[in-house]
């Protein structure tokens, strides 16, 4: 195993191309960078590489927390969609997990089935940690504290989304979601991108609104100069105002 992990989690180890690629993918993630060097090394050492083709299910709602697919997952390349499916066929997208992020800890912590479905939006490479190895990692105080911070951050995001749905206009909700996507959604990166790559179908399912309603509100925001609509992406102009939570004039 690799020893003497440098403070910024970057280094060269003879652990194979996949391991090096994983190390590079996670190095810039805020949560992973918060780990002590020994805990970061232990996490990667406990994980195994898994390749998914576009459209492949990683896990489904109600799957056991310790299913063979794994318990805790890190995205090296590609994107993973987390969503809830209703028996009537409707779907709401909770998040799109980008490279560098780890997810899936909740059900392992409370020993309950998965509450949502995870599917590869693109071809993807993951690192997966079994429930047994995750439990062993949780014996490390630093790692357990990092998991607690991650769960708290995502709970805060969930509460924020619930509040936005009840208190904000549709245009305000759209801007908030675009800002979140610009910061990598669950990544919570301090530096946001100016352009977001997301289809209108995906964005509508994230917001729980119809595609026609989304298109109408996007056109209105574009007319006000807050965004520009491009093929396959949305450019955000008014990031500071959106992040401060200032109301959108309607």
Coordinates of N, CA and C in Angstrom, one line a residue:
X1 N 0.8 -1.2 0.0 CA 0.0 0.0 0.0 C 0.9 1.2 0.0
X2 N 0.3 2.3 -0.5 CA 1.1 3.6 -0.6 C 1.2 4.1 0.8
X3 N 2.4 4.8 1.1 CA 2.7 5.3 2.4 C 3.1 6.8 2.2
X4 N 2.9 7.5 3.3 CA 3.4 8.9 3.3 C 2.6 9.8 2.4
X5 N 1.3 9.7 2.4 CA 0.4 10.6 1.5 C 0.7 12.0 1.8
X6 N 1.0 12.8 0.8 CA 1.3 14.2 1.0 C 0.1 15.0 1.4
X7 N 0.2 16.2 2.0 CA -1.0 16.9 2.6 C -2.0 17.2 1.5
X8 N -1.7 17.4 0.3 CA -2.7 17.8 -0.7 C -3.3 16.5 -1.4
X9 N -2.9 15.4 -0.9 CA -3.5 14.1 -1.5 C -3.0 13.8 -2.9
X10 N -2.0 14.5 -3.3 CA -1.4 14.3 -4.7 C -0.1 13.6 -4.5
X11 N 0.2 12.7 -5.3 CA 1.5 12.0 -5.3 C 1.6 10.9 -6.3
X12 N 2.7 10.2 -6.4 CA 2.8 9.2 -7.3 C 3.1 7.9 -6.6
X13 N 2.2 6.9 -6.9 CA 2.3 5.6 -6.2 C 2.2 4.5 -7.3
X14 N 2.9 3.4 -7.1 CA 2.9 2.4 -8.1 C 1.7 1.5 -7.7
X15 N 0.5 2.0 -7.9 CA -0.7 1.3 -7.6 C -1.6 1.1 -8.8
X16 N -1.1 1.4 -9.9 CA -1.8 1.2 -11.1 C -2.5 2.4 -11.6
X17 N -2.8 2.4 -12.9 CA -3.4 3.6 -13.6 C -4.7 4.0 -13.0
X18 N -5.6 3.0 -12.7 CA -6.9 3.3 -12.1 C -6.8 4.0 -10.7
X19 N -5.9 3.5 -9.9 CA -5.7 4.1 -8.6 C -5.2 5.5 -8.7
X20 N -4.3 5.8 -9.6 CA -3.8 7.1 -9.8 C -4.9 8.1 -10.3
X21 N -5.7 7.5 -11.3 CA -6.8 8.3 -11.8 C -7.8 8.7 -10.7
X22 N -8.1 7.7 -9.8 CA -9.0 8.0 -8.7 C -8.4 9.1 -7.8
X23 N -7.1 9.0 -7.5 CA -6.5 9.9 -6.6 C -6.6 11.3 -7.2
X24 N -6.4 11.4 -8.5 CA -6.5 12.7 -9.2 C -7.9 13.3 -9.2
X25 N -8.9 12.4 -9.4 CA -10.3 12.8 -9.4 C -10.7 13.3 -8.0
X26 N -10.3 12.7 -7.0 CA -10.8 13.1 -5.6 C -10.0 14.2 -5.0
X27 N -8.8 14.5 -5.5 CA -7.9 15.5 -4.9 C -8.4 16.9 -4.7
X28 N -9.3 17.3 -5.7 CA -9.8 18.6 -5.7 C -11.2 18.7 -5.0
X29 N -11.7 17.6 -4.5 CA -13.0 17.6 -3.9 C -12.9 18.1 -2.4
X30 N -13.7 19.1 -2.0 CA -13.6 19.7 -0.7 C -13.7 18.7 0.4
X31 N -14.7 17.8 0.3 CA -14.8 16.8 1.4 C -13.6 15.9 1.5
X32 N -13.2 15.3 0.3 CA -12.0 14.4 0.3 C -10.8 15.1 0.9
X33 N -10.6 16.4 0.5 CA -9.4 17.1 0.9 C -9.5 17.4 2.4
X34 N -10.7 17.3 3.0 CA -10.8 17.6 4.5 C -10.3 16.4 5.3
X35 N -10.2 15.2 4.6 CA -9.7 14.0 5.3 C -8.2 14.1 5.6
X36 N -7.8 13.6 6.8 CA -6.4 13.4 7.1 C -5.8 12.5 6.1
X37 N -4.5 12.7 5.8 CA -3.8 11.9 4.8 C -4.0 10.4 5.0
X38 N -3.9 9.9 6.3 CA -4.0 8.5 6.6 C -5.5 8.0 6.3
X39 N -6.5 8.8 6.6 CA -7.9 8.4 6.4 C -8.2 8.4 4.9
X40 N -7.6 9.4 4.1 CA -7.8 9.4 2.7 C -7.2 8.1 2.0
X41 N -6.0 7.8 2.5 CA -5.3 6.6 2.0 C -6.1 5.3 2.3
X42 N -6.6 5.3 3.6 CA -7.4 4.1 4.0 C -8.7 4.0 3.2
X43 N -9.3 5.1 2.9 CA -10.6 5.0 2.1 C -10.3 4.4 0.7
X44 N -9.3 5.0 0.0 CA -9.0 4.5 -1.3 C -8.5 3.0 -1.3
X45 N -7.7 2.7 -0.2 CA -7.3 1.3 -0.1 C -8.4 0.3 0.1
X46 N -9.5 0.8 0.7 CA -10.6 -0.1 1.0 C -11.6 -0.2 -0.2
X47 N -11.4 0.6 -1.2 CA -12.3 0.7 -2.3 C -11.8 -0.2 -3.5
X48 N -12.8 -0.6 -4.3 CA -12.5 -1.3 -5.5 C -13.0 -0.6 -6.8
X49 N -12.4 -0.7 -7.9 CA -12.8 0.0 -9.1 C -14.0 -0.8 -9.8
X50 N -15.0 0.0 -10.2 CA -16.1 -0.6 -10.9 C -16.4 0.3 -12.1
X51 N -16.6 -0.3 -13.3 CA -16.9 0.5 -14.5 C -18.4 0.3 -14.8
X52 N -19.1 1.4 -15.1 CA -20.5 1.3 -15.5 C -20.7 1.9 -16.9
X53 N -21.5 1.3 -17.7 CA -21.9 1.9 -19.0 C -23.1 2.8 -18.8
X54 N -23.3 3.7 -19.7 CA -24.4 4.6 -19.6 C -25.8 3.9 -19.4
X55 N -26.6 4.3 -18.5 CA -27.9 3.7 -18.2 C -27.8 2.5 -17.3
X56 N -26.7 2.1 -16.8 CA -26.6 1.0 -15.9 C -27.0 1.4 -14.5
X57 N -27.8 0.6 -13.8 CA -28.3 0.8 -12.5 C -27.2 0.5 -11.5
X58 N -26.8 1.4 -10.6 CA -25.9 1.1 -9.5 C -26.6 0.4 -8.4
X59 N -27.7 1.0 -8.0 CA -28.6 0.4 -7.0 C -30.0 1.0 -7.2
X60 N -31.0 0.3 -6.6 CA -32.4 0.8 -6.8 C -33.0 1.1 -5.4
X61 N -34.1 1.8 -5.4 CA -34.8 2.1 -4.2 C -35.2 0.7 -3.5
X62 N -35.1 0.7 -2.2 CA -35.4 -0.5 -1.4 C -34.3 -1.6 -1.5
X63 N -33.2 -1.4 -2.2 CA -32.1 -2.3 -2.2 C -31.6 -2.3 -0.8
X64 N -31.1 -3.5 -0.3 CA -30.4 -3.5 1.1 C -29.2 -2.6 1.1
X65 N -28.8 -2.1 2.3 CA -27.7 -1.2 2.4 C -26.4 -1.9 2.1
X66 N -26.4 -3.3 2.3 CA -25.1 -4.0 2.1 C -25.2 -4.9 0.8
X67 N -25.9 -4.4 -0.2 CA -26.0 -5.1 -1.5 C -24.6 -5.3 -2.1
X68 N -24.5 -6.3 -3.0 CA -23.2 -6.6 -3.6 C -22.6 -5.5 -4.4
X69 N -23.5 -4.5 -4.8 CA -23.0 -3.4 -5.6 C -22.1 -2.5 -4.8
X70 N -22.2 -2.6 -3.5 CA -21.4 -1.8 -2.6 C -22.2 -0.9 -1.6
X71 N -21.6 -0.2 -0.8 CA -22.2 0.6 0.2 C -21.9 2.1 0.2
X72 N -20.7 2.4 -0.2 CA -20.2 3.8 -0.3 C -19.5 3.9 -1.6
X73 N -19.7 5.0 -2.3 CA -19.3 5.1 -3.7 C -18.6 6.4 -3.9
X74 N -17.5 6.4 -4.7 CA -16.8 7.6 -5.2 C -16.8 7.6 -6.7
X75 N -17.1 8.7 -7.3 CA -17.2 8.9 -8.7 C -15.8 9.4 -9.2
X76 N -15.2 8.5 -10.1 CA -13.9 8.9 -10.6 C -14.1 9.6 -12.0
X77 N -14.9 9.0 -12.8 CA -15.3 9.7 -14.1 C -16.8 9.5 -14.4
X78 N -17.3 10.3 -15.2 CA -18.7 10.2 -15.5 C -19.6 10.9 -14.5
X79 N -21.0 10.6 -14.6 CA -21.9 11.3 -13.8 C -23.0 10.2 -13.3
X80 N -23.4 10.3 -12.1 CA -24.4 9.4 -11.5 C -25.6 10.2 -11.1
X81 N -26.8 9.7 -11.6 CA -28.1 10.4 -11.3 C -28.7 9.7 -10.1
X82 N -29.1 10.5 -9.1 CA -29.8 10.0 -7.9 C -31.2 10.5 -8.0
X83 N -32.2 9.6 -8.0 CA -33.6 10.0 -8.2 C -34.5 9.1 -7.4
X84 N -35.7 9.6 -7.2 CA -36.8 8.8 -6.6 C -37.9 8.5 -7.6
X85 N -38.3 7.3 -7.7 CA -39.3 6.9 -8.7 C -40.6 6.6 -8.0
X86 N -41.7 7.1 -8.5 CA -43.0 6.9 -8.0 C -43.6 5.7 -8.7
X87 N -44.4 4.9 -8.1 CA -45.1 3.8 -8.7 C -45.8 4.1 -10.0
X88 N -46.3 5.4 -10.0 CA -47.1 5.8 -11.2 C -46.2 6.1 -12.4
X89 N -44.9 6.1 -12.2 CA -44.0 6.4 -13.3 C -43.3 7.7 -13.2
X90 N -43.7 8.6 -12.3 CA -43.0 9.9 -12.2 C -41.7 9.8 -11.5
X91 N -40.8 10.7 -11.9 CA -39.4 10.7 -11.3 C -39.0 12.1 -10.9
X92 N -38.4 12.2 -9.7 CA -37.8 13.4 -9.3 C -36.3 13.2 -9.1
X93 N -35.5 14.0 -9.7 CA -34.0 13.9 -9.6 C -33.5 14.6 -8.4
X94 N -32.9 13.9 -7.5 CA -32.3 14.6 -6.3 C -31.0 15.3 -6.5
X95 N -30.1 14.6 -7.3 CA -28.8 15.2 -7.5 C -28.2 14.5 -8.7
X96 N -27.2 15.2 -9.3 CA -26.3 14.5 -10.3 C -24.9 14.6 -9.7
X97 N -24.4 13.4 -9.4 CA -23.1 13.3 -8.7 C -22.0 13.3 -9.7
X98 N -21.1 14.3 -9.6 CA -20.0 14.5 -10.5 C -18.7 13.9 -10.0
X99 N -17.7 13.8 -10.9 CA -16.4 13.2 -10.4 C -15.9 13.9 -9.2
X100 N -15.3 13.1 -8.3 CA -14.7 13.6 -7.1 C -15.5 13.4 -5.9
X101 N -16.8 13.1 -6.1 CA -17.7 13.0 -4.9 C -17.9 11.6 -4.5
X102 N -18.2 11.5 -3.2 CA -18.5 10.2 -2.5 C -19.9 10.3 -2.0
X103 N -20.7 9.2 -2.1 CA -22.1 9.2 -1.7 C -22.5 7.8 -1.3
X104 N -23.6 7.7 -0.6 CA -24.2 6.4 -0.2 C -24.1 6.0 1.2
X105 N -23.6 6.9 2.1 CA -23.3 6.5 3.5 C -24.5 6.3 4.3
X106 N -25.6 7.1 4.0 CA -26.8 7.1 4.9 C -27.3 5.8 5.2
X107 N -27.7 4.9 4.3 CA -28.3 3.6 4.6 C -27.3 2.7 5.4
X108 N -26.0 2.9 5.2 CA -25.1 2.0 5.9 C -25.1 2.5 7.4
X109 N -25.3 3.8 7.6 CA -25.3 4.2 9.0 C -26.5 3.8 9.8
X110 N -27.7 3.9 9.1 CA -28.9 3.5 9.8 C -29.5 2.1 9.5
X111 N -28.7 1.4 8.7 CA -29.0 0.0 8.4 C -30.4 -0.1 7.8
X112 N -30.8 0.8 6.9 CA -32.1 0.8 6.3 C -31.9 0.7 4.8
X113 N -32.9 0.2 4.0 CA -32.8 0.1 2.6 C -32.5 1.4 1.9
X114 N -32.0 1.4 0.7 CA -31.8 2.6 -0.1 C -33.1 3.3 -0.3
X115 N -33.1 4.7 -0.2 CA -34.3 5.5 -0.4 C -34.4 6.0 -1.8
X116 N -33.4 5.8 -2.6 CA -33.5 6.3 -4.0 C -32.7 5.4 -4.9
X117 N -32.8 5.7 -6.2 CA -32.1 4.9 -7.2 C -30.9 5.7 -7.8
X118 N -29.9 5.0 -8.1 CA -28.7 5.6 -8.7 C -28.4 4.9 -10.0
X119 N -28.3 5.7 -11.1 CA -28.0 5.2 -12.4 C -27.0 6.0 -13.1
X120 N -26.2 5.4 -13.9 CA -25.1 6.1 -14.7 C -25.7 6.9 -15.8
X121 N -25.5 8.3 -15.7 CA -26.0 9.1 -16.8 C -25.1 9.0 -18.0
X122 N -23.8 8.7 -17.8 CA -22.8 8.5 -18.8 C -22.0 7.3 -18.4
X123 N -21.1 6.8 -19.3 CA -20.2 5.8 -18.9 C -19.4 6.4 -17.7
X124 N -19.2 5.5 -16.7 CA -18.6 6.0 -15.5 C -17.7 5.0 -14.9
X125 N -16.7 5.5 -14.1 CA -15.8 4.7 -13.3 C -16.0 5.1 -11.9
X126 N -16.2 4.1 -11.0 CA -16.4 4.4 -9.6 C -15.4 3.6 -8.7
X127 N -15.3 4.1 -7.5 CA -14.6 3.3 -6.5 C -15.7 2.9 -5.5
X128 N -15.8 1.6 -5.2 CA -16.9 1.2 -4.3 C -16.3 0.5 -3.0
X129 N -17.0 0.8 -1.9 CA -16.5 0.3 -0.6 C -17.7 -0.6 0.0
X130 N -17.4 -1.8 0.3 CA -18.4 -2.7 0.9 C -18.9 -2.2 2.3
X131 N -20.0 -2.7 2.7 CA -20.5 -2.3 4.0 C -19.6 -2.7 5.1
X132 N -19.0 -3.9 5.0 CA -18.0 -4.4 6.0 C -16.8 -3.5 6.1
X133 N -16.3 -3.1 5.0 CA -15.1 -2.2 5.0 C -15.4 -0.8 5.4
X134 N -16.7 -0.3 5.1 CA -17.1 1.0 5.5 C -17.2 1.0 7.1
X135 N -17.8 -0.1 7.6 CA -17.8 -0.2 9.1 C -16.5 -0.1 9.7
X136 N -15.5 -0.7 9.1 CA -14.1 -0.7 9.6 C -13.6 0.7 9.5
X137 N -13.8 1.4 8.4 CA -13.4 2.8 8.3 C -14.0 3.7 9.3
X138 N -15.2 3.4 9.7 CA -15.9 4.2 10.7 C -15.3 4.1 12.1
X139 N -14.4 3.1 12.3 CA -13.7 3.0 13.6 C -12.6 4.0 13.7
X140 N -12.3 4.7 12.6 CA -11.3 5.7 12.5 C -12.0 7.0 12.9
X141 N -11.6 7.7 14.0 CA -12.3 8.8 14.5 C -12.4 9.9 13.4
X142 N -11.3 10.2 12.7 CA -11.2 11.3 11.7 C -12.2 11.0 10.6
X143 N -12.2 9.7 10.1 CA -13.1 9.4 9.0 C -14.6 9.5 9.5
X144 N -14.9 9.0 10.7 CA -16.3 9.1 11.2 C -16.7 10.5 11.3
X145 N -15.8 11.4 11.7 CA -16.2 12.8 11.8 C -16.4 13.4 10.4
X146 N -15.6 13.0 9.5 CA -15.8 13.5 8.1 C -17.1 13.0 7.5
X147 N -17.5 11.8 7.8 CA -18.8 11.3 7.3 C -20.0 12.1 8.0
X148 N -19.8 12.4 9.3 CA -20.8 13.2 10.0 C -21.0 14.5 9.3
X149 N -19.9 15.1 8.9 CA -19.9 16.4 8.3 C -20.6 16.3 6.9
X150 N -20.3 15.2 6.2 CA -20.9 15.1 4.9 C -22.4 14.9 5.0
X151 N -22.9 14.1 6.0 CA -24.3 13.8 6.2 C -25.0 15.1 6.6
X152 N -24.3 15.9 7.5 CA -24.9 17.2 7.9 C -25.0 18.2 6.7
X153 N -24.0 18.2 5.9 CA -24.1 19.1 4.7 C -25.2 18.8 3.8
X154 N -25.4 17.5 3.6 CA -26.4 17.1 2.6 C -27.8 17.2 3.2
X155 N -27.9 17.0 4.6 CA -29.2 17.3 5.2 C -29.5 18.7 5.1
X156 N -28.5 19.6 5.3 CA -28.8 21.0 5.1 C -29.2 21.4 3.7
X157 N -28.6 20.7 2.7 CA -29.1 20.9 1.4 C -30.5 20.5 1.2
X158 N -30.9 19.4 1.7 CA -32.2 18.9 1.6 C -33.2 19.8 2.3
X159 N -32.9 20.3 3.4 CA -33.8 21.3 4.1 C -33.9 22.6 3.3
X160 N -32.8 23.0 2.7 CA -32.8 24.2 1.9 C -33.7 24.0 0.7
X161 N -33.7 22.8 0.0 CA -34.5 22.5 -1.1 C -36.0 22.5 -0.7
X162 N -36.3 22.0 0.4 CA -37.7 22.0 0.9 C -38.2 23.4 1.2
X163 N -37.3 24.2 1.8 CA -37.7 25.6 2.1 C -37.9 26.4 0.8
X164 N -37.0 26.1 -0.2 CA -37.1 26.8 -1.5 C -38.5 26.5 -2.1
X165 N -38.9 25.2 -2.1 CA -40.1 24.8 -2.7 C -41.3 25.5 -2.1
X166 N -41.2 25.7 -0.8 CA -42.4 26.3 -0.1 C -42.4 27.9 -0.2
X167 N -41.2 28.5 -0.3 CA -41.1 29.9 -0.1 C -40.7 30.7 -1.3
X168 N -40.1 30.1 -2.3 CA -39.6 30.9 -3.4 C -40.5 30.7 -4.7
X169 N -40.4 31.7 -5.5 CA -41.1 31.7 -6.8 C -40.4 30.6 -7.7
X170 N -41.0 30.3 -8.8 CA -40.4 29.3 -9.7 C -39.1 29.8 -10.2
X171 N -39.0 31.1 -10.6 CA -37.8 31.6 -11.1 C -36.7 31.6 -10.1
X172 N -37.0 32.0 -8.9 CA -36.0 31.9 -7.8 C -35.5 30.5 -7.6
X173 N -36.4 29.6 -7.6 CA -36.0 28.2 -7.4 C -35.1 27.7 -8.6
X174 N -35.4 28.1 -9.8 CA -34.6 27.8 -10.9 C -33.1 28.3 -10.8
X175 N -33.1 29.6 -10.4 CA -31.8 30.2 -10.2 C -31.0 29.6 -9.1
X176 N -31.6 29.2 -8.0 CA -30.9 28.6 -6.9 C -30.4 27.2 -7.4
X177 N -31.2 26.5 -8.1 CA -30.7 25.2 -8.6 C -29.6 25.3 -9.6
X178 N -29.6 26.3 -10.5 CA -28.6 26.5 -11.4 C -27.3 26.9 -10.7
X179 N -27.4 27.7 -9.6 CA -26.2 28.0 -8.8 C -25.6 26.8 -8.2
X180 N -26.5 25.9 -7.6 CA -26.0 24.7 -7.0 C -25.3 23.8 -8.0
X181 N -25.9 23.7 -9.2 CA -25.2 22.9 -10.2 C -23.9 23.5 -10.7
X182 N -23.8 24.8 -10.7 CA -22.6 25.5 -11.0 C -21.5 25.2 -10.0
X183 N -21.9 24.9 -8.8 CA -20.9 24.6 -7.8 C -20.7 23.1 -7.6
X184 N -21.2 22.3 -8.6 CA -21.0 20.9 -8.6 C -22.1 20.2 -7.8
X185 N -23.2 20.9 -7.5 CA -24.3 20.3 -6.7 C -23.8 19.7 -5.4
X186 N -23.7 18.4 -5.2 CA -23.3 17.9 -3.9 C -21.8 18.1 -3.6
X187 N -21.1 18.6 -4.6 CA -19.6 18.9 -4.4 C -19.5 20.1 -3.5
X188 N -20.4 21.1 -3.5 CA -20.3 22.3 -2.7 C -19.0 23.0 -2.9
X189 N -18.5 23.0 -4.2 CA -17.2 23.7 -4.5 C -17.3 25.2 -4.2
X190 N -16.3 25.8 -3.7 CA -16.3 27.2 -3.4 C -16.3 28.1 -4.7
X191 N -15.7 27.5 -5.7 CA -15.7 28.3 -7.0 C -16.7 27.7 -7.9
X192 N -17.6 28.5 -8.4 CA -18.6 28.0 -9.3 C -18.2 28.2 -10.8
X193 N -18.8 27.4 -11.7 CA -18.7 27.5 -13.1 C -19.7 28.6 -13.6
X194 N -19.4 29.2 -14.7 CA -20.3 30.1 -15.3 C -21.4 29.5 -16.2
X195 N -21.1 28.2 -16.6 CA -22.0 27.5 -17.5 C -22.4 26.2 -16.8
X196 N -23.6 25.8 -17.0 CA -24.1 24.5 -16.4 C -24.6 23.7 -17.6
X197 N -24.1 22.4 -17.6 CA -24.6 21.5 -18.7 C -25.6 20.6 -18.1
X198 N -26.9 20.8 -18.5 CA -28.0 20.0 -18.0 C -29.1 20.2 -19.0
X199 N -29.7 19.1 -19.3 CA -30.9 19.2 -20.3 C -32.1 19.8 -19.5
X200 N -33.0 20.3 -20.3 CA -34.2 20.9 -19.6 C -35.0 19.8 -19.0
X201 N -35.0 18.6 -19.5 CA -35.7 17.5 -18.9 C -35.2 17.2 -17.5
X202 N -33.8 17.1 -17.4 CA -33.2 16.9 -16.2 C -33.5 18.0 -15.2
X203 N -33.3 19.2 -15.6 CA -33.6 20.3 -14.7 C -35.0 20.4 -14.2
X204 N -36.0 20.1 -15.1 CA -37.4 20.1 -14.7 C -37.6 19.0 -13.7
X205 N -37.0 17.8 -13.8 CA -37.2 16.7 -12.9 C -36.5 17.0 -11.5
X206 N -35.5 17.9 -11.6 CA -34.9 18.3 -10.3 C -35.8 19.2 -9.5
X207 N -36.5 20.0 -10.3 CA -37.3 21.1 -9.6 C -38.8 20.6 -9.4
X208 N -39.1 19.5 -10.0 CA -40.5 19.0 -9.8 C -41.5 19.8 -10.6
X209 N -41.1 20.3 -11.7 CA -42.1 21.1 -12.5 C -42.1 20.5 -13.9
X210 N -43.1 21.0 -14.7 CA -43.2 20.4 -16.1 C -42.1 21.1 -17.0
X211 N -41.8 20.4 -18.1 CA -40.9 20.9 -19.1 C -41.4 22.2 -19.6
X212 N -42.7 22.3 -20.0 CA -43.1 23.6 -20.6 C -43.0 24.8 -19.6
X213 N -43.3 24.5 -18.3 CA -43.2 25.6 -17.3 C -41.7 26.0 -17.2
X214 N -40.8 25.0 -17.1 CA -39.4 25.4 -17.1 C -38.9 26.2 -18.2
X215 N -39.3 25.8 -19.4 CA -38.9 26.5 -20.6 C -39.4 27.9 -20.6
X216 N -40.7 28.1 -20.2 CA -41.2 29.5 -20.1 C -40.4 30.4 -19.1
X217 N -40.1 29.8 -18.0 CA -39.4 30.6 -16.9 C -37.9 30.8 -17.4
X218 N -37.3 29.9 -18.0 CA -36.0 30.1 -18.5 C -35.9 31.2 -19.5
X219 N -36.9 31.2 -20.4 CA -37.0 32.3 -21.4 C -37.2 33.7 -20.8
X220 N -38.0 33.7 -19.7 CA -38.2 34.9 -19.0 C -36.9 35.4 -18.3
X221 N -36.1 34.5 -17.7 CA -34.9 34.8 -17.0 C -33.9 35.3 -18.1
X222 N -33.9 34.7 -19.3 CA -33.0 35.1 -20.3 C -33.3 36.5 -20.8
X223 N -34.5 36.8 -20.9 CA -34.9 38.2 -21.3 C -34.5 39.2 -20.3
X224 N -34.4 38.8 -19.0 CA -34.0 39.8 -18.0 C -32.5 39.8 -17.9
X225 N -31.8 39.0 -18.7 CA -30.3 39.1 -18.7 C -29.7 38.3 -17.6
X226 N -30.4 37.4 -16.9 CA -29.8 36.7 -15.8 C -29.1 35.4 -16.3
X227 N -29.6 34.9 -17.4 CA -28.9 33.7 -18.0 C -28.9 33.8 -19.5
X228 N -28.1 33.0 -20.1 CA -28.2 32.9 -21.6 C -28.4 31.4 -21.9
X229 N -29.3 31.1 -22.8 CA -29.6 29.7 -23.2 C -28.7 29.3 -24.4
X230 N -27.9 28.3 -24.2 CA -27.1 27.8 -25.3 C -27.5 26.3 -25.5
X231 N -27.0 25.8 -26.6 CA -27.3 24.4 -26.9 C -26.6 23.5 -25.9
X232 N -27.5 22.8 -25.1 CA -26.9 21.9 -24.1 C -26.4 22.5 -22.9
X233 N -26.5 23.8 -22.7 CA -26.0 24.4 -21.5 C -26.6 25.7 -21.2
X234 N -26.5 26.2 -20.0 CA -27.1 27.5 -19.6 C -26.0 28.3 -18.9
X235 N -25.8 29.5 -19.4 CA -24.8 30.4 -18.9 C -25.4 31.3 -17.8
X236 N -24.8 31.4 -16.6 CA -25.4 32.2 -15.6 C -24.6 33.5 -15.5
X237 N -25.4 34.6 -15.5 CA -24.8 35.9 -15.5 C -24.8 36.6 -14.1
X238 N -25.9 36.3 -13.3 CA -26.1 37.0 -12.1 C -25.9 36.1 -10.9
X239 N -24.7 35.5 -10.8 CA -24.4 34.6 -9.8 C -24.4 35.2 -8.4
X240 N -23.8 36.3 -8.2 CA -23.7 36.9 -6.9 C -25.1 37.2 -6.3
X241 N -26.0 37.7 -7.1 CA -27.3 38.0 -6.6 C -28.1 36.7 -6.3
X242 N -27.9 35.7 -7.1 CA -28.6 34.4 -6.8 C -28.1 33.8 -5.6
X243 N -26.8 33.8 -5.3 CA -26.2 33.2 -4.2 C -26.6 33.9 -2.9
X244 N -26.8 35.2 -3.0 CA -27.2 36.0 -1.8 C -28.7 35.8 -1.5
X245 N -29.4 35.1 -2.4 CA -30.8 34.8 -2.1 C -31.7 36.0 -2.4
X246 N -31.3 37.0 -3.2 CA -32.1 38.2 -3.5 C -33.3 37.8 -4.4
X247 N -34.4 38.3 -4.2 CA -35.6 37.9 -5.0 C -35.5 38.3 -6.4
X248 N -36.1 37.4 -7.3 CA -36.2 37.7 -8.7 C -37.4 38.5 -9.0
X249 N -37.3 39.6 -9.6 CA -38.5 40.4 -10.0 C -39.3 39.7 -11.0
X250 N -40.6 39.6 -10.8 CA -41.5 39.0 -11.8 C -42.5 40.0 -12.2

